[in-house]
mmCIF file of C-alpha atoms in Angstrom:
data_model
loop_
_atom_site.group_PDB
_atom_site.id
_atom_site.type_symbol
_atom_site.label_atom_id
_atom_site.label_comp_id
_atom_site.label_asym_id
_atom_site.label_seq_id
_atom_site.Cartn_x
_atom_site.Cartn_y
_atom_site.Cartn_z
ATOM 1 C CA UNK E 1 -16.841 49.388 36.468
ATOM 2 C CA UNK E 2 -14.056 46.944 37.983
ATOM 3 C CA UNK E 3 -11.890 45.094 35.633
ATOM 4 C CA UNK E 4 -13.839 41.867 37.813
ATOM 5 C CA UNK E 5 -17.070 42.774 37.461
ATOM 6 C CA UNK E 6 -16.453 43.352 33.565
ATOM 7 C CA UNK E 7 -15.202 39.708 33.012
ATOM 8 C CA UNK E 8 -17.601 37.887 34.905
ATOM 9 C CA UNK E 9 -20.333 39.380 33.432
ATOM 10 C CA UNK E 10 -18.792 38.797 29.623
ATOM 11 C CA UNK E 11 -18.450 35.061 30.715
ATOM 12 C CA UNK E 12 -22.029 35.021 31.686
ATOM 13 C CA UNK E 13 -23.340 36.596 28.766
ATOM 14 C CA UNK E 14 -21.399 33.669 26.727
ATOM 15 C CA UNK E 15 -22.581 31.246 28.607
ATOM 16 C CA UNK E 16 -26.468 32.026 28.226
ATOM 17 C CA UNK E 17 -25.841 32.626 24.899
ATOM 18 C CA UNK E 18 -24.419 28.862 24.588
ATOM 19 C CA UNK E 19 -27.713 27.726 26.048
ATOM 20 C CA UNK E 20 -30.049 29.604 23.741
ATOM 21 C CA UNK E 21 -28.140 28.441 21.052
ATOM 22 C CA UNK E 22 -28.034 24.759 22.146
ATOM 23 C CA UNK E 23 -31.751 24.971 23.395
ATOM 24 C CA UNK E 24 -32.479 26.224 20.097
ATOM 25 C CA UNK E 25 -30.723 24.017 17.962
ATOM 26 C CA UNK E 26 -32.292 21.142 19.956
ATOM 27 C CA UNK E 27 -35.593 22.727 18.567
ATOM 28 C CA UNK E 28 -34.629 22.738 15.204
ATOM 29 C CA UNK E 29 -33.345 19.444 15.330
ATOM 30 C CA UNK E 30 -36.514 18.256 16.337
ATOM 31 C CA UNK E 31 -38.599 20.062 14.141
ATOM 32 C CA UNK E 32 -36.434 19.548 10.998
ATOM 33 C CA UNK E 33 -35.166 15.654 11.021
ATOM 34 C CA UNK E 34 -32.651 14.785 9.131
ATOM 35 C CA UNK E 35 -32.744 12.166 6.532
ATOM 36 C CA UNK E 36 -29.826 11.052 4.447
ATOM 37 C CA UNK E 37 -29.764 11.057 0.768
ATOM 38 C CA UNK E 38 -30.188 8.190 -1.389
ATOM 39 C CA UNK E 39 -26.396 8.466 -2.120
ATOM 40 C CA UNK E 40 -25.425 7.809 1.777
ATOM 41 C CA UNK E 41 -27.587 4.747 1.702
ATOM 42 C CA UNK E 42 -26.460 1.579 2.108
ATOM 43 C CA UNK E 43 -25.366 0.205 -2.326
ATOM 44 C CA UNK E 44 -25.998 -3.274 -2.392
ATOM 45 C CA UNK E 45 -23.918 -5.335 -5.082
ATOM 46 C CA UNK E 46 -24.824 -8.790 -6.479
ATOM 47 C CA UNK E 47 -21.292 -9.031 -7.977
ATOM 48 C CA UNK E 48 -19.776 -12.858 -7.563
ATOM 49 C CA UNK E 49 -16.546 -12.206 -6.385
ATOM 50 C CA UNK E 50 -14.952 -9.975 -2.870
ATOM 51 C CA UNK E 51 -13.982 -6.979 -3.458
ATOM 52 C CA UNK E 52 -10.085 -6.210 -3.350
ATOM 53 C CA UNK E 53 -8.133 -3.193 -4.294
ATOM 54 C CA UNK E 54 -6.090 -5.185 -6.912
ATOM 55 C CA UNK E 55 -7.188 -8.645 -8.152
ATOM 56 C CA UNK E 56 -4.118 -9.211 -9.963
ATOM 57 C CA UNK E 57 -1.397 -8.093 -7.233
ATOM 58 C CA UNK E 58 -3.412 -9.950 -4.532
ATOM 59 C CA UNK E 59 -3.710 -13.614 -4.065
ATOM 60 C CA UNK E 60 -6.888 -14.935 -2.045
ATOM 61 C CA UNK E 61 -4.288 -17.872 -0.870
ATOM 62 C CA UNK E 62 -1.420 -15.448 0.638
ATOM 63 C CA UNK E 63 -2.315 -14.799 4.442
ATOM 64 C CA UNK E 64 -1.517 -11.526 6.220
ATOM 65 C CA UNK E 65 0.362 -11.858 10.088
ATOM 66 C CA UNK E 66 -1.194 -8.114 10.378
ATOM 67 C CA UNK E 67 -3.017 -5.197 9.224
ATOM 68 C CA UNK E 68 -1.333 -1.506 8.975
ATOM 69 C CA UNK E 69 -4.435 0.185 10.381
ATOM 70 C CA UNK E 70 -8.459 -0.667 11.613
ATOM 71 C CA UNK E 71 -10.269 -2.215 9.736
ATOM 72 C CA UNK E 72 -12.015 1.174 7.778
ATOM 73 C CA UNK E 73 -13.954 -0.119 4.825
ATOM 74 C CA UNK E 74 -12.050 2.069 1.461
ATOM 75 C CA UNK E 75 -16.111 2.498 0.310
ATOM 76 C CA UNK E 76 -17.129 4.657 3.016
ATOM 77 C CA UNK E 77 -18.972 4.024 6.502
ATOM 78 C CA UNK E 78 -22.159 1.978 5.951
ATOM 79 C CA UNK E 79 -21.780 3.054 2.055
ATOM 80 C CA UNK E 80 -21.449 -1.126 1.697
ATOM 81 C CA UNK E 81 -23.632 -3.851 2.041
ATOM 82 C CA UNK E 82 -20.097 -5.952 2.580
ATOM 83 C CA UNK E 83 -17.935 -6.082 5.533
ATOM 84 C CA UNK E 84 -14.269 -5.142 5.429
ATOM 85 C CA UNK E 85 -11.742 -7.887 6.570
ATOM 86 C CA UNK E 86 -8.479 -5.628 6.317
ATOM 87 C CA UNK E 87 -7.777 -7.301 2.827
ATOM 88 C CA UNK E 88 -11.282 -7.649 0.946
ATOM 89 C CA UNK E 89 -14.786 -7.550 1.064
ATOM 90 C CA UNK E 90 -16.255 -11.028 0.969
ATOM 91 C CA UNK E 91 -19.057 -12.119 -1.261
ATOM 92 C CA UNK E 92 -20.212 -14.238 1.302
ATOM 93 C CA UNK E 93 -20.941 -12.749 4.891
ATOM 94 C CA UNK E 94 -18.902 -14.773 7.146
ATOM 95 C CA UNK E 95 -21.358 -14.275 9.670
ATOM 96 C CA UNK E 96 -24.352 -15.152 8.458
ATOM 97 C CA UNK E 97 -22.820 -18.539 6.229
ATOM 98 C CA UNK E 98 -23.593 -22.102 7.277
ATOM 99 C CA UNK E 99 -21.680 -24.267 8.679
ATOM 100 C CA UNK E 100 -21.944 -27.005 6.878
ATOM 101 C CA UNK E 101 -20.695 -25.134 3.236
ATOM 102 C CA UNK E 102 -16.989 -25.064 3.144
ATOM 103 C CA UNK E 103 -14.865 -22.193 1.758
ATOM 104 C CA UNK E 104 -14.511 -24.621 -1.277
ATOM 105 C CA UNK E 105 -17.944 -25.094 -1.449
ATOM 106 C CA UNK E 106 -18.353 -21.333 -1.511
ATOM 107 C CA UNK E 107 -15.750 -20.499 -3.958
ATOM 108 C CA UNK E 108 -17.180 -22.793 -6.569
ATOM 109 C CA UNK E 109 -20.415 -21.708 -6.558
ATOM 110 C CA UNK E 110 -19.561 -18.186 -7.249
ATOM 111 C CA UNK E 111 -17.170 -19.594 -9.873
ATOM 112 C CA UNK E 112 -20.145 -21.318 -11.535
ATOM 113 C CA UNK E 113 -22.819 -18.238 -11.087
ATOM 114 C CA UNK E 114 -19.693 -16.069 -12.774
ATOM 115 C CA UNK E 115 -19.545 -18.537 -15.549
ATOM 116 C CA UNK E 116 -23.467 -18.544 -16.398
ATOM 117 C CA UNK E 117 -23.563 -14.642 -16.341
ATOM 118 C CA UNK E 118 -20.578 -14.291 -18.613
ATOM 119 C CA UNK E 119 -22.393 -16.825 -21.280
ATOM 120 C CA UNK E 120 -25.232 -14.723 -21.112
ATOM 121 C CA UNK E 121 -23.668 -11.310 -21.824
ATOM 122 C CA UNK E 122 -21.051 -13.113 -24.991
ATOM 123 C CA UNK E 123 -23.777 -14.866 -26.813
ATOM 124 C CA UNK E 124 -22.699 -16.403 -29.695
ATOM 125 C CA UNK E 125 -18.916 -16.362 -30.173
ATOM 126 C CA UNK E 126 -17.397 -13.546 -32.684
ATOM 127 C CA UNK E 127 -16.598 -14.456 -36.209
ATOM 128 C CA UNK E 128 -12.938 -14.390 -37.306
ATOM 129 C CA UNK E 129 -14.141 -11.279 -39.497
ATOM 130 C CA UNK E 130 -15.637 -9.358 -36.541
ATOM 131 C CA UNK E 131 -12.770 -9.801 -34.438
ATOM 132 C CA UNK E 132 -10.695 -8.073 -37.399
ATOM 133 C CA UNK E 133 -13.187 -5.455 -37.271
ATOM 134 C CA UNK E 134 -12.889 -4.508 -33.746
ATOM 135 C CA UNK E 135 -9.331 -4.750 -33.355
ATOM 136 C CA UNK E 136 -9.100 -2.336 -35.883
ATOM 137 C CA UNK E 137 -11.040 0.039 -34.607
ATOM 138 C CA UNK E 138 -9.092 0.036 -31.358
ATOM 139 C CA UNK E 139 -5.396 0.603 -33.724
ATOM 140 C CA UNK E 140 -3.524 3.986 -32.378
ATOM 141 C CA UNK E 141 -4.217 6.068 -35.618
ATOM 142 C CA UNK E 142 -8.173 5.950 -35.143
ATOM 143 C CA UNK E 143 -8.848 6.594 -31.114
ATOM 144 C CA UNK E 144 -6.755 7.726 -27.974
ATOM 145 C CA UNK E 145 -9.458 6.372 -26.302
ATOM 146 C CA UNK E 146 -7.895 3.529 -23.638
ATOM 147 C CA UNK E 147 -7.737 2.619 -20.080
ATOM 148 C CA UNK E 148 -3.807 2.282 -18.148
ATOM 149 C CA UNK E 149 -3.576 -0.501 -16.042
ATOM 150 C CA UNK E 150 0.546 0.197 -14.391
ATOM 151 C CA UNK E 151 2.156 -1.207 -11.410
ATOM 152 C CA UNK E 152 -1.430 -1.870 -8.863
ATOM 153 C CA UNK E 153 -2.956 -4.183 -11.386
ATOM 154 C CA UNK E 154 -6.212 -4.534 -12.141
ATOM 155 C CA UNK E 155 -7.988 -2.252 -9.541
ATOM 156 C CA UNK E 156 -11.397 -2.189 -8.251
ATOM 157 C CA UNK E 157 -12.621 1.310 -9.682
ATOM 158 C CA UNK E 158 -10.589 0.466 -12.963
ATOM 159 C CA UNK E 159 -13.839 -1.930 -13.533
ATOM 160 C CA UNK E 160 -16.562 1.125 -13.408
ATOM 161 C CA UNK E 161 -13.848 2.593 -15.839
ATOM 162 C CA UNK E 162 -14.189 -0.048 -18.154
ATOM 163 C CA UNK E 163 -18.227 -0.379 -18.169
ATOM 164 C CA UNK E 164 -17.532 3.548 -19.104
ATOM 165 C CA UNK E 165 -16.060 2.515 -22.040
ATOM 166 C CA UNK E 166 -18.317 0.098 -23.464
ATOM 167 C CA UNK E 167 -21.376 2.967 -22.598
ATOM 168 C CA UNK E 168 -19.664 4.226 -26.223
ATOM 169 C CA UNK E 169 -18.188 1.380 -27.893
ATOM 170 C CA UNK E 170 -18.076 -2.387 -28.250
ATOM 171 C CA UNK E 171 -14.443 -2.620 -27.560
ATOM 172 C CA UNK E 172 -11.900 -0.655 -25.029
ATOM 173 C CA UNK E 173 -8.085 -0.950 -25.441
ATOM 174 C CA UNK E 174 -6.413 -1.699 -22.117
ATOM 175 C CA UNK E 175 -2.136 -1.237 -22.166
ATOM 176 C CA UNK E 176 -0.580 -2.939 -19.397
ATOM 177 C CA UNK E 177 2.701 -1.567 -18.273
ATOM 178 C CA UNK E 178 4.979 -2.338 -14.980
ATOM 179 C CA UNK E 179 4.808 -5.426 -12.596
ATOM 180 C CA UNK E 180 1.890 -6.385 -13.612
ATOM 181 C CA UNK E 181 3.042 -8.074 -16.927
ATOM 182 C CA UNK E 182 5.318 -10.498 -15.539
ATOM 183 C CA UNK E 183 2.035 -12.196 -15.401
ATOM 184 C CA UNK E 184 0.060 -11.602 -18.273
ATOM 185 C CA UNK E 185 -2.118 -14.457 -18.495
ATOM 186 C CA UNK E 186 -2.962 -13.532 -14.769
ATOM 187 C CA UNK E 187 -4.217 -10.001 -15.833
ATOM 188 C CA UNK E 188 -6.106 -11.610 -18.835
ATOM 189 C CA UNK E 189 -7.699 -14.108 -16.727
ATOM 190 C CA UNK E 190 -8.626 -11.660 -14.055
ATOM 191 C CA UNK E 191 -9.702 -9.268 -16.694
ATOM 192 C CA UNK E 192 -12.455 -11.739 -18.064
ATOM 193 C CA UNK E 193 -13.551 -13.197 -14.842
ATOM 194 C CA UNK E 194 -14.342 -9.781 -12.945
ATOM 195 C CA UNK E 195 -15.658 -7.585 -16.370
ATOM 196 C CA UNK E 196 -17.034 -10.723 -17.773
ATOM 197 C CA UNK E 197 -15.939 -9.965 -21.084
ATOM 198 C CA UNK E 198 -13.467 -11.244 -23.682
ATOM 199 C CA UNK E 199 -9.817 -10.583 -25.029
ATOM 200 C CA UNK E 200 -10.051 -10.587 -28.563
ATOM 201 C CA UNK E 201 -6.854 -9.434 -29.526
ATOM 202 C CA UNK E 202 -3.492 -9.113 -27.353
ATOM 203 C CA UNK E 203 -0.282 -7.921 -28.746
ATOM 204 C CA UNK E 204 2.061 -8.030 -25.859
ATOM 205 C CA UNK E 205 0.940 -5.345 -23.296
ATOM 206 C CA UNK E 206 -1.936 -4.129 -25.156
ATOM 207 C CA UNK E 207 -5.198 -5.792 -25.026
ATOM 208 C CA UNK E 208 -8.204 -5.107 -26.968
ATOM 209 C CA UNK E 209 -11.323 -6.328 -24.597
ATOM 210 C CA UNK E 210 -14.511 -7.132 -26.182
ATOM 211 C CA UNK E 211 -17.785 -6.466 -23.785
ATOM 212 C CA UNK E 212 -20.363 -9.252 -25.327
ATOM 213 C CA UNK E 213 -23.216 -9.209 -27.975
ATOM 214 C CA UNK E 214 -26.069 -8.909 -25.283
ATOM 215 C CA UNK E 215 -24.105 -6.612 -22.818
ATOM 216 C CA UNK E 216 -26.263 -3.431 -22.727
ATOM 217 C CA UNK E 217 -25.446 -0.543 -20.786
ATOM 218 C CA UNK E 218 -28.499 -0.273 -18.421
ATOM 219 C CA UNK E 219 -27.977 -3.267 -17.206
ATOM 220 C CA UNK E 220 -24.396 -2.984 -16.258
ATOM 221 C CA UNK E 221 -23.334 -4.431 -12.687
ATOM 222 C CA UNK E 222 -23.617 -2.060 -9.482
ATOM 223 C CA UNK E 223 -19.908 -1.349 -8.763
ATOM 224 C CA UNK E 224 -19.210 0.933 -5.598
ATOM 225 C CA UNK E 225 -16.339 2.841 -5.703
ATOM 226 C CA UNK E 226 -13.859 2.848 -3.441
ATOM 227 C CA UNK E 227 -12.960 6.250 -1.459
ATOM 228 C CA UNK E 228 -9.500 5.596 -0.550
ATOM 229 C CA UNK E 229 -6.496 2.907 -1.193
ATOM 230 C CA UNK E 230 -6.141 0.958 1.673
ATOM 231 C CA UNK E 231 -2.948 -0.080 3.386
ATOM 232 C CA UNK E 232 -1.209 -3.421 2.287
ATOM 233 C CA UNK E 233 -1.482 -5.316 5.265
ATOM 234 C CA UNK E 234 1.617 -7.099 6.370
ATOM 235 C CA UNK E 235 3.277 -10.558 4.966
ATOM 236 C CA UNK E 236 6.291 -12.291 5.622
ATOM 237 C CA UNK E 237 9.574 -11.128 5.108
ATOM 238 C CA UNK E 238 10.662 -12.444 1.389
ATOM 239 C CA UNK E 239 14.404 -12.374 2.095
ATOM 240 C CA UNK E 240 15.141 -14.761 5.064
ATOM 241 C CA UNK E 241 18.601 -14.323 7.269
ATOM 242 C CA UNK E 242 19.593 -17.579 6.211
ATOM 243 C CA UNK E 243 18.605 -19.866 2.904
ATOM 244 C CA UNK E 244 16.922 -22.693 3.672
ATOM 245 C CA UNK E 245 19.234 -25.222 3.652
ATOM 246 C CA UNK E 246 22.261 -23.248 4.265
ATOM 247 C CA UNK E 247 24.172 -21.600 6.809
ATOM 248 C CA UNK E 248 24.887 -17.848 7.313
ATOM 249 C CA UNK E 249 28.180 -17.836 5.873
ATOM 250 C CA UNK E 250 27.057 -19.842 3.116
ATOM 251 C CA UNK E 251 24.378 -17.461 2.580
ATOM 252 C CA UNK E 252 26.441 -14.288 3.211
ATOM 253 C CA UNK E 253 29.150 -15.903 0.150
ATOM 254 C CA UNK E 254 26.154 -16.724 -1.951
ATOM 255 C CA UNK E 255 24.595 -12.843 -1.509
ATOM 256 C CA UNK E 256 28.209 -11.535 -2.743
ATOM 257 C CA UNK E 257 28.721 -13.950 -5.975
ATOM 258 C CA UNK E 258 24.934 -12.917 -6.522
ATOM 259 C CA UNK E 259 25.828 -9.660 -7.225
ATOM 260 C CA UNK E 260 28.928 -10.123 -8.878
ATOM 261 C CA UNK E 261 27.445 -12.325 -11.448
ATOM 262 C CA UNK E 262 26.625 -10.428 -14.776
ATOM 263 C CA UNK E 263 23.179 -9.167 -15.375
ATOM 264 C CA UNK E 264 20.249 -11.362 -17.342
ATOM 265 C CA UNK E 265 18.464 -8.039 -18.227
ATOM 266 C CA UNK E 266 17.825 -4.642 -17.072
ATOM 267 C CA UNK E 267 14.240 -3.553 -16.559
ATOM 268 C CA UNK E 268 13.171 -0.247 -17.290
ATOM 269 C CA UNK E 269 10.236 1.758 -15.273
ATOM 270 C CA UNK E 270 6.854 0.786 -17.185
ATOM 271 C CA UNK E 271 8.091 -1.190 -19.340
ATOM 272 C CA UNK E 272 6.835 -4.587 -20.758
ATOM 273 C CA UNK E 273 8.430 -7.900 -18.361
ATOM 274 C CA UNK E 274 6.442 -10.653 -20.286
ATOM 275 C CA UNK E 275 9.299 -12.590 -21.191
ATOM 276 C CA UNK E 276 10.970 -12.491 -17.822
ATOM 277 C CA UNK E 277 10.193 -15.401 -16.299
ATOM 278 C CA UNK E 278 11.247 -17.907 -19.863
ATOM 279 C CA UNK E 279 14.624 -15.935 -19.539
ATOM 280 C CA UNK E 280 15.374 -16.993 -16.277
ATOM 281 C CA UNK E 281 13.832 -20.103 -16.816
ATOM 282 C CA UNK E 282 16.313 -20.459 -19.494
ATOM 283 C CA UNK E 283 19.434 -18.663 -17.653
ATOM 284 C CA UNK E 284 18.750 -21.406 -15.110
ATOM 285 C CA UNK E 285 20.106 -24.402 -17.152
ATOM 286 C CA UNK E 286 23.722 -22.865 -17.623
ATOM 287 C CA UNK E 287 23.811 -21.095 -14.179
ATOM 288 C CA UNK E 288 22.611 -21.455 -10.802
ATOM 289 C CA UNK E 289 22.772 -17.999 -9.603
ATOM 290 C CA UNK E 290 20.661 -15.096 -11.747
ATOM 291 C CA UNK E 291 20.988 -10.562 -11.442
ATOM 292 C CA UNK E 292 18.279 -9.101 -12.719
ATOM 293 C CA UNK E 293 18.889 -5.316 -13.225
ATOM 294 C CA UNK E 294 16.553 -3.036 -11.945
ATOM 295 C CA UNK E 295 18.206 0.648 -10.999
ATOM 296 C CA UNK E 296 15.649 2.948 -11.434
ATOM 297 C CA UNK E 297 12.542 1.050 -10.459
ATOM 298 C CA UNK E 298 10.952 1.929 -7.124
ATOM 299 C CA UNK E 299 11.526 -0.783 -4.317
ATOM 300 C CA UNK E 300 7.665 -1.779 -4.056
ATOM 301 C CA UNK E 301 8.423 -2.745 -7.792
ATOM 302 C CA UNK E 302 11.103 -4.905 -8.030
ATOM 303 C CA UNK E 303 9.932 -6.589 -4.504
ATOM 304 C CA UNK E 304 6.638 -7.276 -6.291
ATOM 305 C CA UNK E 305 8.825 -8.910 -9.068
ATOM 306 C CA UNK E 306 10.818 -10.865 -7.288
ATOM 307 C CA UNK E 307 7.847 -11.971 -5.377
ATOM 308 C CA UNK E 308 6.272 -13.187 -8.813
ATOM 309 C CA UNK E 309 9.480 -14.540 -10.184
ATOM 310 C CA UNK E 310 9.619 -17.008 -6.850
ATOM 311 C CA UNK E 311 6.129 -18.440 -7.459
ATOM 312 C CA UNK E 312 6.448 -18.450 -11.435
ATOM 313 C CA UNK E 313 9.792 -19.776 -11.967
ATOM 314 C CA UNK E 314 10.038 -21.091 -9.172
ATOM 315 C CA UNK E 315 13.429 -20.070 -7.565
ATOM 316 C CA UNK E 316 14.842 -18.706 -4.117
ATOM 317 C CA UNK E 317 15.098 -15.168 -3.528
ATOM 318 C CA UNK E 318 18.637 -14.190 -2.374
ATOM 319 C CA UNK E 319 18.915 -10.500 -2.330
ATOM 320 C CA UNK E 320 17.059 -6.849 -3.423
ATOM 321 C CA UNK E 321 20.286 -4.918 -2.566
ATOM 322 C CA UNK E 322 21.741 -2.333 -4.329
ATOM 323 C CA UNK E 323 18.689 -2.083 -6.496
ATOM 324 C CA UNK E 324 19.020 -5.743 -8.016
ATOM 325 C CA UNK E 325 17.201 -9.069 -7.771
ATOM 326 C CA UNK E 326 19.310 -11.898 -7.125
ATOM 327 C CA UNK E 327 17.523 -15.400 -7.568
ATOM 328 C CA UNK E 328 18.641 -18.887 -6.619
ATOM 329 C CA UNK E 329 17.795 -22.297 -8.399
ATOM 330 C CA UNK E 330 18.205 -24.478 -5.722
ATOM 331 C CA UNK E 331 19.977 -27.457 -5.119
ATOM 332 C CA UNK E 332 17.846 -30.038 -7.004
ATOM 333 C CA UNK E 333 16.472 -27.516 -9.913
ATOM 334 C CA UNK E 334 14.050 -29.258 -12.666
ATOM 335 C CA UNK E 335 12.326 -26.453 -15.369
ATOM 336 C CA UNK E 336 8.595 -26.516 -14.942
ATOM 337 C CA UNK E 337 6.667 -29.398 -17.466
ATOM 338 C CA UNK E 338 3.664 -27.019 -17.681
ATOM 339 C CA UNK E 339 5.692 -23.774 -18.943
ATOM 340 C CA UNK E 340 3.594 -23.849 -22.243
ATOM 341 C CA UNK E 341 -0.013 -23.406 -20.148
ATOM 342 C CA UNK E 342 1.277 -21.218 -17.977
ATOM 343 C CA UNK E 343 2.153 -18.743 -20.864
ATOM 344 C CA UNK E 344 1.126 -17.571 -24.261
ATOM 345 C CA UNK E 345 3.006 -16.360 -27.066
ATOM 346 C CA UNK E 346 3.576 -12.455 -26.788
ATOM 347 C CA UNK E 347 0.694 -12.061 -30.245
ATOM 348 C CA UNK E 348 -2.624 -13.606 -31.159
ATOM 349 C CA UNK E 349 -1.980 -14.074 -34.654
ATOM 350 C CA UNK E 350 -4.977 -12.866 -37.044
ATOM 351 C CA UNK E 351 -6.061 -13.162 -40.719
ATOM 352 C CA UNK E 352 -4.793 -9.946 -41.776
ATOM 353 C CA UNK E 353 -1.023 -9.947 -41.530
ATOM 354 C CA UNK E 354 -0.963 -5.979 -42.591
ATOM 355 C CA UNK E 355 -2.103 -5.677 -37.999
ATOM 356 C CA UNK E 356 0.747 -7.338 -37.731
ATOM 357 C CA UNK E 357 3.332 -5.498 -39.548
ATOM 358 C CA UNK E 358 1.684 -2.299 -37.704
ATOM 359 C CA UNK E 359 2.525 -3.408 -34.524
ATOM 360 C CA UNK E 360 6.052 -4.746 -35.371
ATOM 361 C CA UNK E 361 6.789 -1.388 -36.287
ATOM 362 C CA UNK E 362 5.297 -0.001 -33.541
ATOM 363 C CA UNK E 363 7.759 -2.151 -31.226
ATOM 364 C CA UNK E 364 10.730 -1.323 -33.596
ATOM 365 C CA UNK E 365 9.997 2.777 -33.658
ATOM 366 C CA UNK E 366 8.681 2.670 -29.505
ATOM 367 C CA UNK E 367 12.930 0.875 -28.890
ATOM 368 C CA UNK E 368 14.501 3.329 -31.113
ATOM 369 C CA UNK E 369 12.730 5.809 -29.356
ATOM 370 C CA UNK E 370 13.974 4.626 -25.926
ATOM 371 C CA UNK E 371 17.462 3.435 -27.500
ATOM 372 C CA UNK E 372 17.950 7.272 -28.360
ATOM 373 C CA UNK E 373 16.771 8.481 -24.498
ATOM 374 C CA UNK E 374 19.163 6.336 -23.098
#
């Protein structure tokens, strides 16, 4: 048989057996339809706020100028009742809302319906005596059992994690470590606003969080998980060519005594940056020009601080180079009248003063510890 022969026949053997399989998987398909699982259906959540990766390392008022990629919901395609923006998923369909609400209007009223369902889980506020008890039970010597919140904050699956928690116990113990804690009243706030439960006891980065006397498992909140972290989308460049208010070679000088000037602090990776933004506050009234240390840290990390430090303080970012953060005053510098309701102290003090010696020695052993590494 010719060599010709042979390979037009194979080809038409392949091809009529790609149209009985086709013709036959047509058949099946018709006979046996398919019909998705109640776990590829739609979840629908009756949660008050959007939906963000992080709600403490994102702020509702910062606009992006762009997104990194399409706008692929992290949940899944059509696992979500919400529509992805890029940045969140809205409460609120911005479709379907009215024209005559505002986006104030809108963000109070979920602030209010937040309010009445976290009155309804607490009850009747803890005694002074049951708050002793369940900080105790959360101490290091009798459970391992605690959530990690590091450098993304607050995250949306960390809040399924949590409800996971309180399926077993009243309280969970929550250490906070990284960025997040140059803002800790920010991650207490955010904690009790999206879990709708309450920080009994706080001893610098660790929190003990209490879930409510009516909270009941069963009835815990539908939270959807999210698949995937989704890319930041873009913001404005922090460091500008020139200061405002300067001129290049005044800003070029300025970058150079920046980084000549001795350092405030140096920060190491995870640690605990509560008292960061008081020091410079304070460094600030004998010296314009602040270094902050931070070789070691990943760049995301001490961009997110200076970020924080610019809003909190508030100062001028100079300069992230050479692994530093360099931080202006300004020209006409005042400190901040509100610094005591912007912060806390570092401890909730309780009744028992023996918690307290615990955790001082905790702190005094955890520094040794580190003194030694170094």
């Amino acid at each position: 048989m010719p060599p010709l022969t042979r390979l037009s026949g194979q080809k038409h053997f392949f091809f009529m057996r790609h149209l009985s399989s086709s013709t036959a998987s047509s058949k099946l398909h018709d006979i046996y339809c398919f019909k998705p699982p109640p776990s590829l259906k739609p979840l629908r959540s009756d949660l008050p706020f959007d939906f963000r990766f992080s709600y403490t390392e994102s702020s509702p008022d910062a606009r992006p100028i762009g997104l990194r990629e399409p706008k692929y919901s992290p949940f899944g395609p059509g696992r979500l009742d919400r529509t992805w923006t890029g940045v969140c998923a809205p409460a609120v369909d911005l479709k379907v809302k009215s024209v005559d609400v505002g986006v104030g209007d809108e963000g109070a009223d979920l602030e209010e319906k937040r309010t009445v369902i976290r009155e309804k889980i607490q009850g009747k506020p803890l005694t002074k005596a049951e708050r002793k008890i369940l900080a105790d039970k959360c101490q290091r010597n009798k459970t391992k059992r605690q959530i990690n919140l590091g450098r993304d904050g607050l995250t949306h699956n960390m809040l399924n994690d949590i409800h996971n928690h309180w399926k077993h116990d009243e309280v969970v113990r929550v250490k906070c470590m990284g960025v997040p804690t140059v803002n800790m009243k920010n991650v207490c706030t955010q904690l009790e606003d999206k879990t709708f439960g309450t920080i009994i006891h706080r001893h610098c980065g660790l929190l003990v969080l209490y879930r409510g006397r009516n909270y009941h498992p069963r009835n815990r909140p539908v939270i959807p998980l999210m698949l995937w972290k989704p890319h930041e989308p873009v913001y404005p460049r922090l460091i500008k060519t020139t200061i405002d208010g300067l001129s290049i070679e005044e800003t070029k000088e300025m970058r150079k005594r920046g980084l000549a000037v001795p350092a405030l602090t140096r920060l190491s990776r995870n640690g605990y940056y509560g008292s960061l933004v008081p020091m410079v506050r304070d460094a600030f009234l004998v010296s314009e020009l602040v270094r902050i240390d931070c070789q070691g840290l990943d760049r995301s990390d001490y961009k997110k601080i200076g970020c924080k430090l610019r809003d909190l303080v508030p100062c001028i970012l100079v300069t992230f180079d050479k692994e530093q953060i360099v931080v202006w005053r300004g020209e006409d510098y005042k400190p901040p009248e509100d610094e005591d309701e912007q912060f806390f102290a570092d401890r909730q003090r309780f009744d028992d003063p023996q918690s307290d010696m615990d955790c001082s020695e905790e702190t005094q052993s955890s520094d040794e510890t580190r003194s030694q590494q170094e």
